[in-house]
Amino acid sequence: MSATPEQIRKRYRELVRRYHPDVNPAPDAKEQFLRIQEAYQVLSDPERRRHYDALLRLQARSASPSAPRQTTQSSSTGRAGPTRQTSQTRPHSTDASAEARRAIYEAERAFLQGRLRDALHWARQATRLQPRHPQGYIIMGDVYRMQGHIDAALNAYTYALQLDPNNADLQRKFERLASMARSAAPPAAPIRRVNLPMLLLPAEWRLYAAQSLGWGTVLFLIALSATVPGEPAALFRWLPMMAAWSLNLLLYMGLAGFLVGFLLSVSRWVAPLEDALPWRRYGARLSLGGMMVLMATICFPLTALLYTLYGLLQGGLNPSVSRTFSVVGVLTLLFGLAYPHDTLHTLLFGGNLLFLTHMAGWYLGDNFQRG
């Protein structure tokens, strides 16, 4: 719990190199690798890590025996009058406290797993059982903040600060959210944005809507290459393979490759770029990822073929890199069939541009998730 982000990142890279299915022939290597990926996703996010630490503390607390209940049972051997009153009042409060701890535990676990609705349900139940406990209000504020309901999040944080005014982390979150609310420009007309149907959807549905819009834009760019291809640019006549290409085609392919790389990264269909395709230099040699990027700028189909042969000889292919080559290959095929002026050269060399812009979108998607 005291490890720094740099220590976690360093340990994650060590474990990935050890348990990656491409290099570890053990039968449980794939399961270990998936657990390592899931753990890093939690610990690399400061908010999810804070909730995970709170979950561990709740587990340790619930594992210890309940002191008030034992005191009540031992007092039953004393005088009859006071003992009967204690047995009627204390077990009830002890049960309510235990239920509240369980509700907070479930809320923390649901928030950690991204189930925002369940987290909000359990947090509300915890505040009903123990209205003076700040943790339920903190979880409610975190859920509202992730859903984009800033006013509701500020409300919940305000209640929590009244109950726990010395919580420095909560104070920082409240001030950061309040400054965001103040910096937002007020609308020209009184618009109740909370009532918009889009905001009432769960967070994962809004993500699906954004992904659908992105993939629709990619298909629209492919359609534009067929309907508005543009005239071949005189700038490329000194290159035989690009002599019939237009500036429109370059723009369409560049935008499509960038969008696809960004969407795959944000959707977590590919691993982080630095783990799936490392391109740092080791000693005097260029890494495999760097060689692949360099070769793809010259001839993408040949690079895809060589990588497939290399993976088969090594006993397996990297899933993220395989998806990248597959998606870029499909995009190249679609643009080649759609562009009317030069199908052959688009099929042979269009993947060069698509692959490079795909890498740029992948890199930006990784940085977007870290931010």
Coordinates of C-alpha atoms in Angstrom, one line a residue:
M1 CA 0.0 0.0 0.0
S2 CA 3.0 2.3 0.4
A3 CA 4.4 1.6 -3.1
T4 CA 5.0 4.6 -5.4
P5 CA 3.5 4.7 -9.0
E6 CA 7.0 4.3 -10.4
Q7 CA 7.6 1.2 -8.3
I8 CA 4.2 -0.3 -9.4
R9 CA 5.0 0.5 -13.1
K10 CA 8.5 -1.1 -12.8
R11 CA 7.1 -4.2 -11.2
Y12 CA 4.3 -4.5 -13.7
R13 CA 6.8 -4.5 -16.6
E14 CA 8.9 -7.1 -14.9
L15 CA 5.9 -9.4 -14.4
V16 CA 4.6 -8.8 -18.0
R17 CA 8.0 -9.9 -19.4
R18 CA 8.0 -13.0 -17.1
Y19 CA 4.4 -14.2 -17.6
H20 CA 3.6 -13.1 -21.2
P21 CA 2.1 -16.1 -23.0
D22 CA 4.5 -15.5 -25.9
V23 CA 7.6 -16.1 -23.7
N24 CA 6.2 -18.3 -20.8
P25 CA 5.2 -21.8 -21.8
A26 CA 3.6 -22.6 -18.4
P27 CA -0.1 -23.6 -18.6
D28 CA -1.2 -21.0 -16.2
A29 CA 0.9 -18.2 -17.7
K30 CA -2.1 -16.7 -19.6
E31 CA -4.3 -16.6 -16.4
Q32 CA -1.4 -15.0 -14.5
F33 CA -0.9 -12.5 -17.3
L34 CA -4.6 -11.5 -17.3
R35 CA -4.5 -11.1 -13.5
I36 CA -1.4 -8.9 -13.8
Q37 CA -3.2 -6.7 -16.4
E38 CA -6.3 -6.3 -14.2
A39 CA -4.2 -5.4 -11.1
Y40 CA -2.2 -2.8 -13.0
Q41 CA -5.4 -1.2 -14.3
V42 CA -6.6 -0.8 -10.8
L43 CA -3.3 0.3 -9.2
S44 CA -2.3 2.7 -12.0
D45 CA -5.6 4.7 -11.5
P46 CA -5.2 6.9 -8.3
E47 CA -9.0 6.9 -7.7
R48 CA -9.4 3.1 -8.1
R49 CA -6.3 2.5 -6.1
R50 CA -7.7 4.6 -3.2
H51 CA -10.9 2.6 -3.2
Y52 CA -9.0 -0.7 -3.4
D53 CA -6.9 0.4 -0.3
A54 CA -10.2 1.2 1.5
L55 CA -11.5 -2.2 0.5
L56 CA -8.5 -3.9 2.0
R57 CA -8.9 -2.0 5.2
L58 CA -12.6 -3.0 5.4
Q59 CA -11.7 -6.6 4.9
A60 CA -9.1 -6.5 7.7
R61 CA -11.6 -4.8 10.0
S62 CA -14.4 -7.3 9.2
A63 CA -12.0 -10.2 9.9
S64 CA -11.4 -9.1 13.5
P65 CA -14.0 -10.2 16.1
S66 CA -16.7 -7.7 17.1
A67 CA -15.8 -6.3 20.5
P68 CA -19.2 -4.8 21.5
R69 CA -21.0 -8.1 20.9
Q70 CA -18.7 -10.0 23.2
T71 CA -19.1 -7.3 25.9
T72 CA -22.8 -7.7 25.7
Q73 CA -22.7 -11.4 26.1
S74 CA -20.3 -11.3 29.1
S75 CA -22.5 -8.7 30.8
S76 CA -25.4 -11.1 30.7
T77 CA -24.1 -12.9 33.8
G78 CA -24.5 -9.8 36.0
R79 CA -27.7 -8.2 37.3
A80 CA -30.9 -8.9 35.5
G81 CA -32.3 -5.4 35.1
P82 CA -29.5 -3.5 33.4
T83 CA -28.4 -6.6 31.4
R84 CA -31.8 -7.0 29.8
Q85 CA -31.8 -3.3 28.7
T86 CA -28.3 -3.6 27.3
S87 CA -29.2 -6.8 25.3
Q88 CA -32.2 -5.0 23.8
T89 CA -30.3 -1.9 22.7
R90 CA -26.7 -2.8 21.9
P91 CA -27.2 -5.8 19.6
H92 CA -29.5 -3.6 17.5
S93 CA -26.9 -0.9 17.1
T94 CA -24.1 -3.4 16.6
D95 CA -26.1 -5.1 13.8
A96 CA -26.8 -1.8 12.1
S97 CA -23.1 -0.9 12.3
A98 CA -22.2 -4.3 10.8
E99 CA -24.7 -3.9 8.0
A100 CA -23.3 -0.4 7.3
R101 CA -19.8 -1.8 7.1
R102 CA -21.0 -4.5 4.7
A103 CA -22.8 -1.9 2.6
I104 CA -19.6 0.3 2.4
Y105 CA -17.6 -2.8 1.6
E106 CA -19.9 -3.7 -1.3
A107 CA -20.0 -0.1 -2.5
E108 CA -16.2 0.1 -2.6
R109 CA -16.0 -3.2 -4.4
A110 CA -18.6 -2.2 -7.0
F111 CA -16.9 1.1 -7.6
L112 CA -13.6 -0.7 -8.0
Q113 CA -15.1 -3.0 -10.7
G114 CA -16.8 -0.1 -12.5
R115 CA -20.4 -1.0 -11.5
L116 CA -21.4 2.5 -10.7
R117 CA -25.1 1.8 -10.3
D118 CA -24.4 -0.9 -7.7
A119 CA -21.9 1.3 -5.9
L120 CA -24.5 4.1 -5.7
H121 CA -27.1 1.7 -4.3
W122 CA -24.9 0.3 -1.6
A123 CA -23.6 3.8 -0.7
R124 CA -27.1 5.1 -0.2
Q125 CA -27.9 2.1 1.9
A126 CA -24.8 2.8 4.1
T127 CA -25.9 6.4 4.6
R128 CA -29.4 5.2 5.7
L129 CA -27.9 2.7 8.2
Q130 CA -25.3 5.2 9.6
P131 CA -26.1 8.8 8.6
R132 CA -23.1 10.0 10.6
H133 CA -20.5 7.9 8.7
P134 CA -18.8 10.0 5.9
Q135 CA -17.6 7.1 3.7
G136 CA -21.0 6.5 2.1
Y137 CA -21.3 10.1 1.1
I138 CA -17.7 10.0 -0.3
I139 CA -18.5 7.0 -2.5
M140 CA -21.7 8.7 -3.7
G141 CA -19.7 11.8 -4.6
D142 CA -17.2 9.7 -6.5
V143 CA -19.9 8.0 -8.5
Y144 CA -21.7 11.2 -9.3
R145 CA -18.4 12.8 -10.4
M146 CA -17.6 9.9 -12.8
Q147 CA -21.2 10.2 -14.2
G148 CA -20.7 13.9 -14.9
H149 CA -23.2 15.1 -12.3
I150 CA -21.0 17.8 -10.7
D151 CA -23.7 19.4 -8.6
A152 CA -24.8 16.1 -7.0
A153 CA -21.1 15.2 -6.4
L154 CA -20.4 18.5 -4.7
N155 CA -23.5 18.0 -2.5
A156 CA -22.3 14.5 -1.4
Y157 CA -18.8 15.8 -0.8
T158 CA -20.2 18.7 1.3
Y159 CA -22.0 16.2 3.6
A160 CA -18.9 14.1 3.9
L161 CA -16.8 17.2 4.8
Q162 CA -19.2 18.2 7.6
L163 CA -18.8 14.7 9.1
D164 CA -15.0 14.5 8.5
P165 CA -13.6 18.0 8.1
N166 CA -9.9 16.8 8.6
N167 CA -10.0 14.5 5.5
A168 CA -7.3 16.2 3.4
D169 CA -7.9 13.9 0.3
L170 CA -11.6 14.7 0.4
Q171 CA -10.9 18.4 0.8
R172 CA -8.7 18.3 -2.3
K173 CA -11.3 16.5 -4.4
F174 CA -14.0 19.0 -3.3
E175 CA -11.8 22.0 -4.2
R176 CA -10.8 20.6 -7.5
L177 CA -14.4 19.8 -8.5
A178 CA -15.6 23.2 -7.2
S179 CA -12.9 25.0 -9.3
M180 CA -14.0 22.9 -12.4
A181 CA -17.6 24.0 -11.7
R182 CA -16.6 27.6 -11.4
S183 CA -14.5 27.6 -14.5
A184 CA -17.3 26.2 -16.6
A185 CA -19.0 29.0 -18.6
P186 CA -22.6 29.5 -17.7
P187 CA -25.1 28.8 -20.5
A188 CA -26.8 31.7 -22.2
A189 CA -30.2 30.4 -21.4
P190 CA -31.4 28.4 -18.4
I191 CA -31.0 24.9 -19.7
R192 CA -31.5 22.0 -17.4
R193 CA -28.8 19.7 -18.7
V194 CA -29.4 17.0 -16.1
N195 CA -32.7 16.2 -17.7
L196 CA -31.1 15.4 -21.1
P197 CA -31.6 11.7 -22.0
M198 CA -28.0 11.3 -22.8
L199 CA -26.9 12.2 -19.2
L200 CA -29.4 9.8 -17.7
L201 CA -27.8 6.9 -19.5
P202 CA -25.2 4.8 -17.6
A203 CA -21.5 5.7 -18.2
E204 CA -20.8 2.6 -20.3
W205 CA -23.7 3.4 -22.6
R206 CA -22.3 6.8 -23.3
L207 CA -19.0 5.1 -24.1
Y208 CA -20.7 2.8 -26.5
A209 CA -22.4 5.8 -28.2
A210 CA -19.1 7.6 -28.6
Q211 CA -17.5 4.4 -30.1
S212 CA -20.4 4.1 -32.5
L213 CA -19.9 7.7 -33.6
G214 CA -16.2 7.1 -34.1
W215 CA -16.7 3.9 -36.2
G216 CA -19.4 5.6 -38.2
T217 CA -16.9 8.4 -39.0
V218 CA -14.4 5.8 -40.2
L219 CA -17.0 4.3 -42.6
F220 CA -18.0 7.8 -43.7
L221 CA -14.3 8.5 -44.6
I222 CA -14.2 5.3 -46.7
A223 CA -17.4 6.3 -48.5
L224 CA -15.9 9.8 -49.2
S225 CA -12.9 8.2 -50.9
A226 CA -15.3 6.7 -53.4
T227 CA -17.7 9.6 -53.8
V228 CA -15.3 12.6 -53.5
P229 CA -11.9 11.1 -54.4
G230 CA -10.4 14.3 -55.7
E231 CA -7.9 14.7 -58.5
P232 CA -4.5 13.1 -58.5
A233 CA -2.0 15.6 -57.0
A234 CA 0.9 16.7 -59.2
L235 CA 3.0 16.7 -56.1
F236 CA 3.3 12.9 -56.1
R237 CA 4.1 12.3 -59.7
W238 CA 7.7 11.8 -59.0
L239 CA 6.7 8.8 -56.8
P240 CA 5.3 6.0 -59.1
M241 CA 3.4 4.3 -56.3
M242 CA 1.6 7.5 -55.3
A243 CA 1.3 9.2 -58.8
A244 CA -2.5 8.7 -58.9
W245 CA -3.2 9.5 -55.2
S246 CA -5.0 12.7 -54.3
L247 CA -4.7 14.9 -51.3
N248 CA -8.3 13.9 -50.4
L249 CA -7.3 10.2 -50.2
L250 CA -4.3 11.1 -47.9
L251 CA -6.6 13.0 -45.6
Y252 CA -9.2 10.3 -45.5
M253 CA -6.7 7.5 -44.8
G254 CA -4.8 9.6 -42.2
L255 CA -8.0 10.4 -40.2
A256 CA -9.4 6.9 -40.5
G257 CA -6.1 5.3 -39.2
F258 CA -5.8 7.8 -36.3
L259 CA -9.5 7.3 -35.3
V260 CA -9.2 3.5 -35.3
G261 CA -6.0 3.5 -33.3
F262 CA -7.6 5.8 -30.7
L263 CA -10.8 3.8 -30.5
L264 CA -9.0 0.5 -30.1
S265 CA -6.9 1.9 -27.2
V266 CA -9.8 3.6 -25.4
S267 CA -11.9 0.5 -25.7
R268 CA -9.1 -1.6 -24.2
W269 CA -9.1 -3.9 -27.2
V270 CA -5.3 -3.6 -27.3
A271 CA -2.8 -3.4 -24.6
P272 CA -0.8 -0.2 -23.9
L273 CA 1.5 0.6 -26.8
E274 CA 4.7 0.5 -24.8
D275 CA 3.9 -3.0 -23.6
A276 CA 2.5 -4.5 -26.9
L277 CA 5.0 -3.0 -29.2
P278 CA 8.1 -1.7 -27.4
W279 CA 10.3 0.4 -29.6
R280 CA 13.1 1.5 -27.2
R281 CA 16.7 0.7 -28.1
Y282 CA 18.4 -1.9 -26.0
G283 CA 22.2 -1.5 -26.3
A284 CA 23.2 -1.0 -29.9
R285 CA 20.3 -3.0 -31.3
L286 CA 16.9 -1.8 -32.4
S287 CA 14.0 -3.5 -30.7
L288 CA 11.5 -5.7 -32.6
G289 CA 8.8 -3.0 -32.3
G290 CA 11.1 -0.3 -33.7
M291 CA 12.0 -2.6 -36.6
M292 CA 8.4 -3.3 -37.4
V293 CA 7.4 0.4 -37.3
L294 CA 10.4 1.2 -39.6
M295 CA 9.5 -1.6 -42.1
A296 CA 5.8 -0.7 -42.1
T297 CA 6.7 2.8 -43.4
I298 CA 8.3 1.1 -46.4
C299 CA 5.9 -1.8 -47.2
F300 CA 3.1 -2.7 -44.8
P301 CA 2.0 -6.0 -46.5
L302 CA 5.6 -7.4 -46.3
T303 CA 5.8 -6.3 -42.6
A304 CA 2.6 -8.1 -41.8
L305 CA 3.7 -11.2 -43.5
L306 CA 7.1 -11.2 -41.8
Y307 CA 5.6 -10.7 -38.4
T308 CA 3.2 -13.6 -39.0
L309 CA 6.0 -15.9 -39.9
Y310 CA 8.1 -14.7 -36.9
G311 CA 5.1 -15.3 -34.5
L312 CA 4.5 -18.8 -35.9
L313 CA 8.2 -19.6 -35.4
Q314 CA 8.2 -18.3 -31.9
G315 CA 5.0 -20.3 -31.0
G316 CA 2.5 -17.5 -30.8
L317 CA 1.4 -14.0 -31.9
N318 CA 0.9 -10.9 -29.7
P319 CA -2.9 -10.4 -29.6
S320 CA -2.7 -6.6 -29.7
V321 CA -0.3 -6.4 -32.6
S322 CA -2.3 -9.1 -34.5
R323 CA -5.4 -7.0 -34.1
T324 CA -3.5 -3.9 -35.3
F325 CA -2.3 -5.6 -38.4
S326 CA -5.8 -7.1 -39.1
V327 CA -7.6 -3.8 -38.7
V328 CA -5.1 -1.9 -40.8
G329 CA -5.2 -4.6 -43.4
V330 CA -9.1 -4.4 -43.6
L331 CA -8.9 -0.6 -43.8
T332 CA -6.3 -0.8 -46.6
L333 CA -8.6 -3.2 -48.5
L334 CA -11.6 -1.0 -48.1
F335 CA -9.8 2.1 -49.2
G336 CA -8.3 0.3 -52.1
L337 CA -11.7 -0.9 -53.3
A338 CA -13.3 2.4 -52.8
Y339 CA -10.7 4.7 -54.4
P340 CA -11.4 4.8 -58.1
H341 CA -8.2 6.2 -59.6
D342 CA -5.6 3.6 -58.4
T343 CA -6.7 0.5 -56.7
L344 CA -3.5 -1.6 -57.0
H345 CA -1.1 1.0 -55.5
T346 CA -3.6 1.8 -52.8
L347 CA -3.8 -1.8 -51.8
L348 CA 0.0 -2.2 -51.8
F349 CA 1.1 1.0 -50.1
G350 CA -2.0 2.5 -48.4
G351 CA -1.3 0.5 -45.3
N352 CA 2.0 2.4 -44.8
L353 CA 0.1 5.6 -44.0
L354 CA -2.7 3.8 -42.2
F355 CA -0.3 2.0 -39.9
L356 CA 1.6 5.2 -38.9
T357 CA -1.5 7.2 -38.2
H358 CA -2.9 4.2 -36.3
M359 CA 0.2 4.2 -34.1
A360 CA -0.3 7.9 -33.4
G361 CA -4.0 7.3 -32.4
W362 CA -3.0 4.4 -30.2
Y363 CA -0.4 6.5 -28.4
L364 CA -2.8 9.3 -27.9
G365 CA -5.5 6.9 -26.6
D366 CA -3.0 5.5 -24.0
N367 CA -2.2 9.1 -22.8
F368 CA -5.9 9.9 -22.7
Q369 CA -6.6 7.0 -20.4
R370 CA -3.7 7.9 -18.1
G371 CA -5.0 11.5 -17.9

